Structures are given as structure tokens and as C-alpha cells.
């Protein structure tokens, strides 16, 4: 068997290249390179796809999180609760706004934000909670929302890994105040370039974010507040419009592969993410844990299966956040996951033969 990587975008690119290039021609003809009609078209399509009223295209997912914080007037002196086991960018938006990320542990089995551990972290400075649909699997939104309602906090979805996922039958993106998406090329819906987006049903947030992403102006060259250049590019918007048409098919193929991993990998040394009934994951990543991570990875490599790690260091132990004073032992579940996580091959173009091979190899480990 040829080497099987964790992610390979080449085949997907081949599938959509002609259609995307055709639309790129139109972007060139219209010189619509920054914002403009091709971004607006994607925004409309993505709002529809997520069953939300508004989608706002921005430069990347990190900026989506930053803008969400600004739209909620979160800044210096405020605290925002986020899970310790996520990609670090969940915390960057909070820090860029001048606020402080307050980390909490995940559950031992779903690896999602643990709603039971939120209340002990709430202080008079707490303004919001960012829940992450980690690896494409929705967190328990209702449980976290109940705490937000009780304490008058905003809830934000970090849906960067979860385009198309559903919670209790509802699309992610419209389950909270706002949802932040990344269209980084490696995500389930990835642009030809860097891009991100925000979805919301609130017109006030829409207006504020439209202004902030475009130099704090609503009338050209009249700047109402200190703004940013956080616009999405036209080529990115065009590429996303084309790829969005394929997303359900790609997600369903990932679901089918995941279903096979979940039911056919039978090895006591390998633990998988628990899938609660409320969560319909899009399996951005397929992460397992195992006691002897190095030994397992050596075995996979010897068998031409190339593993990856999401993520080897939890946020609270990153050097960038040493000033917050966290220490090893603060969040045992997140720390266990970081030390033992291995990502298996997961992308829509994996063949049945490759999936068979991965399952068999792991069962023989
Ligand atoms: C990718 C990602 C982001 C950041 O998105 P970028 O487009 O890379 O800036 C934020 N949160 C999570 C959970 C992510 O996976």
C-alpha cells in the first residue's frame, strides 16, 4: 500500500479546478478582488446553508473570532471561558480584543467543553463562553446555553472545524449569538487561500462587523471608529461558492468512513471520541487516543499510515499563555488527550480499499 496521509487535498482540487477557474475568469473580468460580488454571493449561499439570516466573509477564522468579540464589546478587563483542548486560535480572538481567556477542562469521553466545570470559573468579569465543535462534532450547546442564560453571558460557537454539522437536527452556525468559521484550505470547506466567516441572526452584529472589517466605515472615507481591514478576497469567495456545492457529498463520505472506523476498529488499546445522540459530526478529524502513543505511531508509520496530532499541547500550557499562571495538572482530561491523541487518515477521497487497510492495520496492532 502506498503511503496514506492524514489529509490529501490534491484529488479534491482536481475535482473542482475547472469550475473554480471558470469563476476566477469572472473575478478577473470584474476586477472584484477585494470583497465585492463574489464574496456577497458566497455570503448568501453560506447563510442559506447554515440556516442563518446573515453570513459575513472575512480574511480568516482567527479574525472571525476577533470580530465576534469586538461586536459584543468584549475587551480589556473582561474574561471569556473557552476549552483548554482546542486549536489555539479560539483563544487568540479573545486575546486580540484585549480580554483574558479562561480555560476549562473537557469531558473524559466526548473531549468537548465540560458544562459541569463552567460555573466554578465564572466571575463578575466573565462576559462570554466560546464552545468549540471539536473535530467537527457539536458540543452540548443546550447545556452550555443554560449556564449562559442563568449568568447573563454570551455564547459563541467556534465552528471552524464543523461546516455542515448538526446539533439535535439543527445546523451549527445559528445555535448561539454568533458562530465563527474558518475556510483555511485544510478545513472541511476550504478556500483557495485564507478565509473565514461569521454567521448570525442578529442585524446589529451584522452592521457592526460590516463596519469593523472595512476600516470602521459605513460611508466611504468617513470612519466612525478605529477599524480593520479584515475583508475576504474575491478569489477566495469564488472558490468557496463552487466548493460549497460539493460540501454535503464530501461530509457524507467522511461520515461513512467514520462510521466504519467506529464500528470496525476493534482494539482495546484504541479509544475513540464518544458520539452523543445529539451530535451529527462532520468528522473534520478522526482522533483516537492510545496509552503508548509513540509505539502506536511507529507502528502506523511502519505500515505506511502517516498520523498527525491535534493538538500536542493544550492551550493553558502554551508558552504564549505562561503569564496566566496555569500549571500541569490543572485540566487532566485535556492534558491526557494532548499526550495521547493520534489523528487517523480522514478525507472524502479515501478509497474503500484504503479504509479497509487502515482498519485492518489498527486491528492487528
Ligand atoms: C482553524 C481554526 C481556527 C482558526 O482559523 P484560521 O482560518 O486558521 O485563522 C479557529 N478555531 C479552530 C477550532 C480552528 O480549528
CSV table of C-alpha atoms and ligand atoms in Angstrom, one decimal:
chain,number,residue,atom,x,y,z
A,1,UNK,CA,0.0,0.0,0.0
A,2,UNK,CA,1.3,3.5,-0.9
A,3,UNK,CA,1.6,5.9,2.0
A,4,UNK,CA,-1.8,7.1,3.3
A,5,UNK,CA,-1.6,10.6,4.7
A,6,UNK,CA,-4.0,12.2,7.3
A,7,UNK,CA,-5.2,14.7,4.7
A,8,UNK,CA,-4.6,15.0,1.0
A,9,UNK,CA,-6.2,17.9,-0.9
A,10,UNK,CA,-4.9,17.0,-4.3
A,11,UNK,CA,-7.8,14.9,-5.5
A,12,UNK,CA,-10.4,17.4,-4.3
A,13,UNK,CA,-8.6,20.2,-6.1
A,14,UNK,CA,-8.7,18.1,-9.3
A,15,UNK,CA,-12.4,17.6,-9.0
A,16,UNK,CA,-13.3,21.3,-8.7
A,17,UNK,CA,-10.4,23.0,-10.5
A,18,UNK,CA,-12.2,23.6,-13.9
A,19,UNK,CA,-15.3,25.1,-12.3
A,20,UNK,CA,-13.3,27.3,-9.9
A,21,UNK,CA,-11.0,28.6,-12.7
A,22,UNK,CA,-14.1,29.4,-14.8
A,23,UNK,CA,-15.4,31.6,-11.9
A,24,UNK,CA,-11.9,33.1,-11.4
A,25,UNK,CA,-12.2,34.4,-15.0
A,26,UNK,CA,-15.2,36.3,-14.0
A,27,UNK,CA,-13.5,37.7,-10.9
A,28,UNK,CA,-10.7,38.9,-13.2
A,29,UNK,CA,-13.2,40.4,-15.7
A,30,UNK,CA,-14.9,42.3,-12.9
A,31,UNK,CA,-11.6,43.1,-11.1
A,32,UNK,CA,-13.6,42.1,-8.0
A,33,UNK,CA,-10.5,41.0,-5.9
A,34,UNK,CA,-11.4,42.5,-2.5
A,35,UNK,CA,-14.9,41.9,-1.1
A,36,UNK,CA,-17.4,42.6,-3.9
A,37,UNK,CA,-20.0,40.5,-5.7
A,38,UNK,CA,-18.2,37.1,-5.5
A,39,UNK,CA,-17.9,37.4,-1.7
A,40,UNK,CA,-21.5,38.5,-1.4
A,41,UNK,CA,-22.7,35.6,-3.5
A,42,UNK,CA,-20.8,33.2,-1.1
A,43,UNK,CA,-22.2,35.0,1.9
A,44,UNK,CA,-25.8,34.5,0.7
A,45,UNK,CA,-25.2,30.8,-0.1
A,46,UNK,CA,-23.5,30.2,3.2
A,47,UNK,CA,-26.2,31.9,5.2
A,48,UNK,CA,-28.7,29.6,3.4
A,49,UNK,CA,-26.5,26.5,4.0
A,50,UNK,CA,-26.3,27.2,7.8
A,51,UNK,CA,-30.0,28.3,8.0
A,52,UNK,CA,-29.0,31.7,9.4
A,53,UNK,CA,-30.0,35.2,8.3
A,54,UNK,CA,-26.6,36.6,7.8
A,55,UNK,CA,-23.1,35.3,6.8
A,56,UNK,CA,-20.1,37.7,6.8
A,57,UNK,CA,-17.0,36.8,4.9
A,58,UNK,CA,-13.7,37.8,6.5
A,59,UNK,CA,-10.0,37.2,6.0
A,60,UNK,CA,-9.7,34.0,8.2
A,61,UNK,CA,-11.2,32.2,11.1
A,62,UNK,CA,-9.0,33.8,13.8
A,63,UNK,CA,-10.2,37.2,12.6
A,64,UNK,CA,-13.8,35.9,12.7
A,65,UNK,CA,-13.3,35.2,16.4
A,66,UNK,CA,-11.7,38.6,17.0
A,67,UNK,CA,-14.6,40.4,15.3
A,68,UNK,CA,-17.2,38.4,17.3
A,69,UNK,CA,-15.5,39.6,20.5
A,70,UNK,CA,-15.5,43.2,19.2
A,71,UNK,CA,-19.1,43.1,18.1
A,72,UNK,CA,-20.0,42.0,21.7
A,73,UNK,CA,-17.9,44.9,23.1
A,74,UNK,CA,-15.7,42.5,24.9
A,75,UNK,CA,-12.2,43.9,25.7
A,76,UNK,CA,-9.8,44.9,28.4
A,77,UNK,CA,-10.8,43.6,31.9
A,78,UNK,CA,-13.2,41.0,30.5
A,79,UNK,CA,-13.0,37.3,30.7
A,80,UNK,CA,-14.1,34.7,28.2
A,81,UNK,CA,-14.3,31.0,29.1
A,82,UNK,CA,-13.0,28.5,26.5
A,83,UNK,CA,-12.0,24.8,26.5
A,84,UNK,CA,-8.3,24.1,27.0
A,85,UNK,CA,-8.3,21.5,24.3
A,86,UNK,CA,-8.8,23.4,21.0
A,87,UNK,CA,-6.7,24.9,18.3
A,88,UNK,CA,-5.0,27.9,19.9
A,89,UNK,CA,-6.9,30.4,17.6
A,90,UNK,CA,-10.0,30.0,19.8
A,91,UNK,CA,-8.1,31.9,22.4
A,92,UNK,CA,-6.4,34.4,20.0
A,93,UNK,CA,-9.7,36.2,19.3
A,94,UNK,CA,-10.2,36.9,23.0
A,95,UNK,CA,-6.6,38.0,23.5
A,96,UNK,CA,-6.6,40.2,20.4
A,97,UNK,CA,-9.6,42.0,21.8
A,98,UNK,CA,-7.7,42.7,25.0
A,99,UNK,CA,-9.7,40.3,27.1
A,100,UNK,CA,-8.4,37.2,29.1
A,101,UNK,CA,-9.1,33.7,28.0
A,102,UNK,CA,-10.2,31.5,31.0
A,103,UNK,CA,-9.5,27.9,30.2
A,104,UNK,CA,-11.6,24.9,31.4
A,105,UNK,CA,-11.3,21.2,31.0
A,106,UNK,CA,-13.1,18.9,28.5
A,107,UNK,CA,-15.0,15.8,29.4
A,108,UNK,CA,-13.1,12.5,29.5
A,109,UNK,CA,-15.2,10.9,26.8
A,110,UNK,CA,-16.6,13.4,24.3
A,111,UNK,CA,-13.5,15.6,24.6
A,112,UNK,CA,-15.9,18.6,24.3
A,113,UNK,CA,-16.3,21.5,26.7
A,114,UNK,CA,-17.5,20.2,30.1
A,115,UNK,CA,-20.6,22.2,31.0
A,116,UNK,CA,-20.3,21.0,34.6
A,117,UNK,CA,-17.0,22.8,35.0
A,118,UNK,CA,-18.1,26.2,33.7
A,119,UNK,CA,-19.8,27.7,36.7
A,120,UNK,CA,-16.8,27.4,39.1
A,121,UNK,CA,-14.9,29.7,36.6
A,122,UNK,CA,-17.5,32.4,36.3
A,123,UNK,CA,-16.5,35.8,38.0
A,124,UNK,CA,-18.0,39.3,37.7
A,125,UNK,CA,-15.6,39.8,34.8
A,126,UNK,CA,-16.9,36.9,32.7
A,127,UNK,CA,-18.7,38.1,29.6
A,128,UNK,CA,-18.9,35.1,27.3
A,129,UNK,CA,-18.3,31.4,26.6
A,130,UNK,CA,-16.8,30.1,23.3
A,131,UNK,CA,-17.8,26.5,22.7
A,132,UNK,CA,-15.8,24.6,20.1
A,133,UNK,CA,-17.4,21.9,17.8
A,134,UNK,CA,-14.1,20.0,18.1
A,135,UNK,CA,-13.0,17.7,15.3
A,136,UNK,CA,-16.4,18.6,13.6
A,137,UNK,CA,-18.5,17.2,16.4
A,138,UNK,CA,-21.0,19.6,18.1
A,139,UNK,CA,-20.6,20.2,21.8
A,140,UNK,CA,-23.7,20.1,24.1
A,141,UNK,CA,-25.0,23.5,23.1
A,142,UNK,CA,-28.2,23.4,25.3
A,143,UNK,CA,-26.2,22.5,28.4
A,144,UNK,CA,-23.8,25.4,27.9
A,145,UNK,CA,-26.6,27.8,26.8
A,146,UNK,CA,-28.5,27.1,30.1
A,147,UNK,CA,-25.5,28.4,32.0
A,148,UNK,CA,-25.1,31.4,29.8
A,149,UNK,CA,-28.8,32.3,30.3
A,150,UNK,CA,-28.5,31.9,34.1
A,151,UNK,CA,-25.5,34.1,34.3
A,152,UNK,CA,-26.3,36.5,31.5
A,153,UNK,CA,-23.3,35.5,29.3
A,154,UNK,CA,-23.0,35.5,25.5
A,155,UNK,CA,-22.4,32.2,23.8
A,156,UNK,CA,-20.3,31.9,20.7
A,157,UNK,CA,-19.8,28.8,18.5
A,158,UNK,CA,-16.3,28.2,17.2
A,159,UNK,CA,-17.5,26.2,14.2
A,160,UNK,CA,-14.1,26.4,12.4
A,161,UNK,CA,-14.0,22.6,12.1
A,162,UNK,CA,-17.7,21.9,11.7
A,163,UNK,CA,-19.2,23.3,8.5
A,164,UNK,CA,-22.3,21.2,7.9
A,165,UNK,CA,-22.5,19.5,11.4
A,166,UNK,CA,-25.9,19.3,13.2
A,167,UNK,CA,-26.9,19.5,16.8
A,168,UNK,CA,-30.3,17.9,17.7
A,169,UNK,CA,-31.0,18.2,13.9
A,170,UNK,CA,-30.2,21.9,13.7
A,171,UNK,CA,-27.3,23.2,11.7
A,172,UNK,CA,-24.4,24.6,13.6
A,173,UNK,CA,-23.9,28.3,12.9
A,174,UNK,CA,-27.3,29.5,14.2
A,175,UNK,CA,-27.2,28.0,17.7
A,176,UNK,CA,-25.8,30.9,19.6
A,177,UNK,CA,-25.2,34.7,19.4
A,178,UNK,CA,-22.7,34.2,16.5
A,179,UNK,CA,-20.7,31.4,15.0
A,180,UNK,CA,-17.2,31.7,13.7
A,181,UNK,CA,-15.9,29.6,10.8
A,182,UNK,CA,-12.5,29.0,9.2
A,183,UNK,CA,-12.2,28.4,5.5
A,184,UNK,CA,-8.5,27.6,5.8
A,185,UNK,CA,-7.7,25.2,2.9
A,186,UNK,CA,-7.5,22.1,5.1
A,187,UNK,CA,-10.9,22.6,6.7
A,188,UNK,CA,-14.0,20.7,5.5
A,189,UNK,CA,-14.9,23.7,3.4
A,190,UNK,CA,-11.6,25.3,2.5
A,191,UNK,CA,-10.9,28.3,0.2
A,192,UNK,CA,-8.2,28.6,-2.4
A,193,UNK,CA,-6.4,30.9,0.0
A,194,UNK,CA,-7.1,32.2,3.5
A,195,UNK,CA,-10.7,32.9,4.5
A,196,UNK,CA,-13.1,32.9,7.4
A,197,UNK,CA,-16.7,33.8,8.2
A,198,UNK,CA,-19.3,34.7,10.8
A,199,UNK,CA,-22.9,33.7,10.9
A,200,UNK,CA,-25.6,35.3,13.0
A,201,UNK,CA,-29.3,36.1,13.1
A,202,UNK,CA,-28.7,39.5,14.7
A,203,UNK,CA,-28.7,42.5,12.4
A,204,UNK,CA,-26.9,44.7,15.0
A,205,UNK,CA,-23.9,42.4,14.9
A,206,UNK,CA,-24.0,42.3,11.1
A,207,UNK,CA,-23.8,46.0,10.8
A,208,UNK,CA,-21.1,46.4,13.4
A,209,UNK,CA,-19.0,43.7,11.8
A,210,UNK,CA,-19.5,45.1,8.3
A,211,UNK,CA,-18.1,48.4,9.5
A,212,UNK,CA,-15.2,46.9,11.6
A,213,UNK,CA,-14.0,44.7,8.8
A,214,UNK,CA,-13.9,47.6,6.4
A,215,UNK,CA,-11.9,50.3,8.2
A,216,UNK,CA,-14.7,51.3,10.6
A,217,UNK,CA,-16.7,53.0,7.9
A,218,UNK,CA,-20.3,52.7,6.5
A,219,UNK,CA,-19.9,55.8,4.2
A,220,UNK,CA,-16.7,55.7,2.1
A,221,UNK,CA,-13.8,57.7,3.8
A,222,UNK,CA,-15.9,58.6,6.9
A,223,UNK,CA,-14.5,56.5,9.8
A,224,UNK,CA,-16.8,56.2,12.8
A,225,UNK,CA,-14.4,54.1,14.9
A,226,UNK,CA,-10.9,52.6,14.7
A,227,UNK,CA,-11.4,49.8,12.2
A,228,UNK,CA,-9.6,47.0,10.5
A,229,UNK,CA,-9.0,45.6,7.0
A,230,UNK,CA,-10.5,42.2,7.6
A,231,UNK,CA,-12.2,41.7,4.2
A,232,UNK,CA,-12.4,38.4,2.3
A,233,UNK,CA,-10.8,38.3,-1.1
A,234,UNK,CA,-12.9,37.8,-4.3
A,235,UNK,CA,-10.9,34.7,-5.5
A,236,UNK,CA,-11.5,33.1,-2.1
A,237,UNK,CA,-15.2,33.9,-2.2
A,238,UNK,CA,-15.5,32.5,-5.7
A,239,UNK,CA,-13.7,29.3,-4.8
A,240,UNK,CA,-15.9,28.8,-1.8
A,241,UNK,CA,-19.1,29.3,-3.8
A,242,UNK,CA,-18.0,26.4,-6.0
A,243,UNK,CA,-16.8,24.1,-3.2
A,244,UNK,CA,-20.0,24.7,-1.1
A,245,UNK,CA,-22.0,22.8,-3.7
A,246,UNK,CA,-19.9,19.7,-3.0
A,247,UNK,CA,-19.7,20.0,0.8
A,248,UNK,CA,-22.7,17.8,1.7
A,249,UNK,CA,-21.3,15.0,-0.5
A,250,UNK,CA,-17.9,15.3,1.0
A,251,UNK,CA,-19.2,15.5,4.5
A,252,UNK,CA,-21.4,12.4,3.9
A,253,UNK,CA,-18.4,10.5,2.6
A,254,UNK,CA,-16.4,11.5,5.8
A,255,UNK,CA,-19.4,10.3,7.9
A,256,UNK,CA,-19.4,6.9,6.1
A,257,UNK,CA,-15.7,6.5,6.7
A,258,UNK,CA,-16.0,7.5,10.3
A,259,UNK,CA,-18.9,5.0,10.8
A,260,UNK,CA,-16.7,2.2,9.6
A,261,UNK,CA,-13.8,3.3,11.8
A,262,UNK,CA,-16.2,3.5,14.8
A,263,UNK,CA,-17.7,0.1,14.2
A,264,UNK,CA,-14.9,-1.9,12.7
A,265,UNK,CA,-11.8,-0.8,14.6
A,266,UNK,CA,-11.8,-3.3,17.4
A,267,UNK,CA,-8.7,-3.0,19.5
A,268,UNK,CA,-8.8,-2.4,23.3
A,269,UNK,CA,-5.7,-0.3,23.1
A,270,UNK,CA,-7.5,2.3,20.9
A,271,UNK,CA,-10.1,4.8,22.4
A,272,UNK,CA,-12.4,7.0,20.2
A,273,UNK,CA,-14.4,10.2,20.7
A,274,UNK,CA,-17.8,9.3,22.2
A,275,UNK,CA,-20.6,10.3,19.8
A,276,UNK,CA,-23.7,11.5,21.8
A,277,UNK,CA,-27.1,11.1,20.1
A,278,UNK,CA,-27.5,14.9,19.8
A,279,UNK,CA,-24.3,15.3,17.7
A,280,UNK,CA,-24.1,14.7,14.0
A,281,UNK,CA,-20.4,15.2,13.4
A,282,UNK,CA,-18.8,16.0,10.0
A,283,UNK,CA,-15.5,14.4,11.2
A,284,UNK,CA,-13.1,17.1,10.2
A,285,UNK,CA,-10.6,15.0,12.0
A,286,UNK,CA,-10.7,11.4,13.3
A,287,UNK,CA,-8.8,11.4,16.5
A,288,UNK,CA,-8.1,8.4,18.7
A,289,UNK,CA,-6.2,8.0,22.0
A,290,UNK,CA,-3.8,5.2,23.0
A,291,UNK,CA,-1.6,4.7,26.0
A,292,UNK,CA,1.6,4.1,24.1
A,293,UNK,CA,1.3,6.9,21.5
A,294,UNK,CA,4.9,6.7,20.3
A,295,UNK,CA,4.7,2.9,19.9
A,296,UNK,CA,1.4,3.2,18.0
A,297,UNK,CA,2.7,6.0,15.7
A,298,UNK,CA,5.9,3.9,15.0
A,299,UNK,CA,3.6,1.0,14.1
A,300,UNK,CA,1.4,3.2,11.8
A,301,UNK,CA,4.5,4.7,10.1
A,302,UNK,CA,5.9,1.2,9.5
A,303,UNK,CA,2.6,0.4,7.8
A,304,UNK,CA,2.7,3.5,5.6
A,305,UNK,CA,-0.1,5.2,7.6
A,306,UNK,CA,1.0,8.7,8.4
A,307,UNK,CA,-0.5,10.0,11.7
A,308,UNK,CA,-0.9,13.6,12.8
A,309,UNK,CA,-1.6,15.2,16.3
A,310,UNK,CA,-4.4,17.5,17.2
A,311,UNK,CA,-3.2,19.0,19.4
A,312,UNK,CA,0.0,18.1,21.2
A,313,UNK,CA,0.0,20.9,23.8
A,314,UNK,CA,-3.3,22.2,25.4
A,315,UNK,CA,-3.8,25.9,25.3
A,316,UNK,CA,-3.3,26.5,29.0
A,317,UNK,CA,0.3,25.1,28.8
A,318,UNK,CA,1.3,27.0,25.7
A,319,UNK,CA,4.3,29.3,26.2
A,320,UNK,CA,2.3,32.2,24.9
A,321,UNK,CA,0.0,32.0,28.0
A,322,UNK,CA,2.6,31.4,30.7
A,323,UNK,CA,1.7,34.8,32.2
A,324,UNK,CA,-1.8,33.4,33.0
A,325,UNK,CA,-0.2,31.1,35.6
A,326,UNK,CA,-1.7,27.7,34.7
A,327,UNK,CA,0.3,24.5,35.5
A,328,UNK,CA,0.4,20.9,34.6
A,329,UNK,CA,-2.4,19.0,36.4
A,330,UNK,CA,-5.0,21.9,36.1
A,331,UNK,CA,-7.0,20.1,33.4
A,332,UNK,CA,-6.3,16.3,33.4
A,333,UNK,CA,-8.7,15.4,30.6
A,334,UNK,CA,-7.3,18.0,28.2
A,335,UNK,CA,-3.7,17.1,29.2
A,336,UNK,CA,-4.4,13.3,28.7
A,337,UNK,CA,-5.8,14.0,25.3
A,338,UNK,CA,-2.8,16.1,24.3
A,339,UNK,CA,-0.3,13.5,25.4
A,340,UNK,CA,-2.2,10.5,23.8
A,341,UNK,CA,-4.0,11.8,20.7
A,342,UNK,CA,-3.4,10.4,17.2
A,343,UNK,CA,-5.3,11.5,14.1
A,344,UNK,CA,-6.1,8.8,11.6
A,345,UNK,CA,-6.5,9.4,7.8
A,346,UNK,CA,-9.7,11.3,7.2
A,347,UNK,CA,-10.8,12.9,3.9
A,348,UNK,CA,-13.6,12.3,1.5
A,349,UNK,CA,-11.4,10.9,-1.3
A,350,UNK,CA,-10.0,8.0,0.8
A,351,UNK,CA,-10.9,4.8,-1.2
A,352,UNK,CA,-12.7,1.9,0.4
A,353,UNK,CA,-9.5,-0.1,-0.1
A,354,UNK,CA,-7.5,2.4,1.9
A,355,UNK,CA,-10.1,2.5,4.7
A,356,UNK,CA,-10.1,-1.4,4.8
A,357,UNK,CA,-6.3,-1.3,5.0
A,358,UNK,CA,-6.3,1.3,7.9
A,359,UNK,CA,-8.9,-0.7,9.9
A,360,UNK,CA,-7.1,-4.0,9.4
A,361,UNK,CA,-3.7,-2.5,10.3
A,362,UNK,CA,-5.1,-1.0,13.5
A,363,UNK,CA,-6.9,-4.2,14.5
A,364,UNK,CA,-3.6,-6.0,14.1
A,365,UNK,CA,-1.7,-3.5,16.4
B,1,LIG,C1,-8.7,26.6,12.1
B,1,LIG,C2,-9.3,27.0,13.4
B,1,LIG,C3,-9.4,28.4,13.8
B,1,LIG,C4,-8.7,29.5,13.0
B,1,LIG,O1,-9.0,29.6,11.7
B,1,LIG,P1,-7.9,30.2,10.7
B,1,LIG,O2,-8.7,30.4,9.5
B,1,LIG,O3,-6.8,29.2,10.6
B,1,LIG,O4,-7.5,31.5,11.3
B,1,LIG,C5,-10.1,28.7,15.0
B,1,LIG,N1,-10.6,27.7,15.7
B,1,LIG,C6,-10.5,26.4,15.4
B,1,LIG,C7,-11.1,25.4,16.4
B,1,LIG,C8,-9.8,26.0,14.3
B,1,LIG,O5,-9.7,24.7,14.0
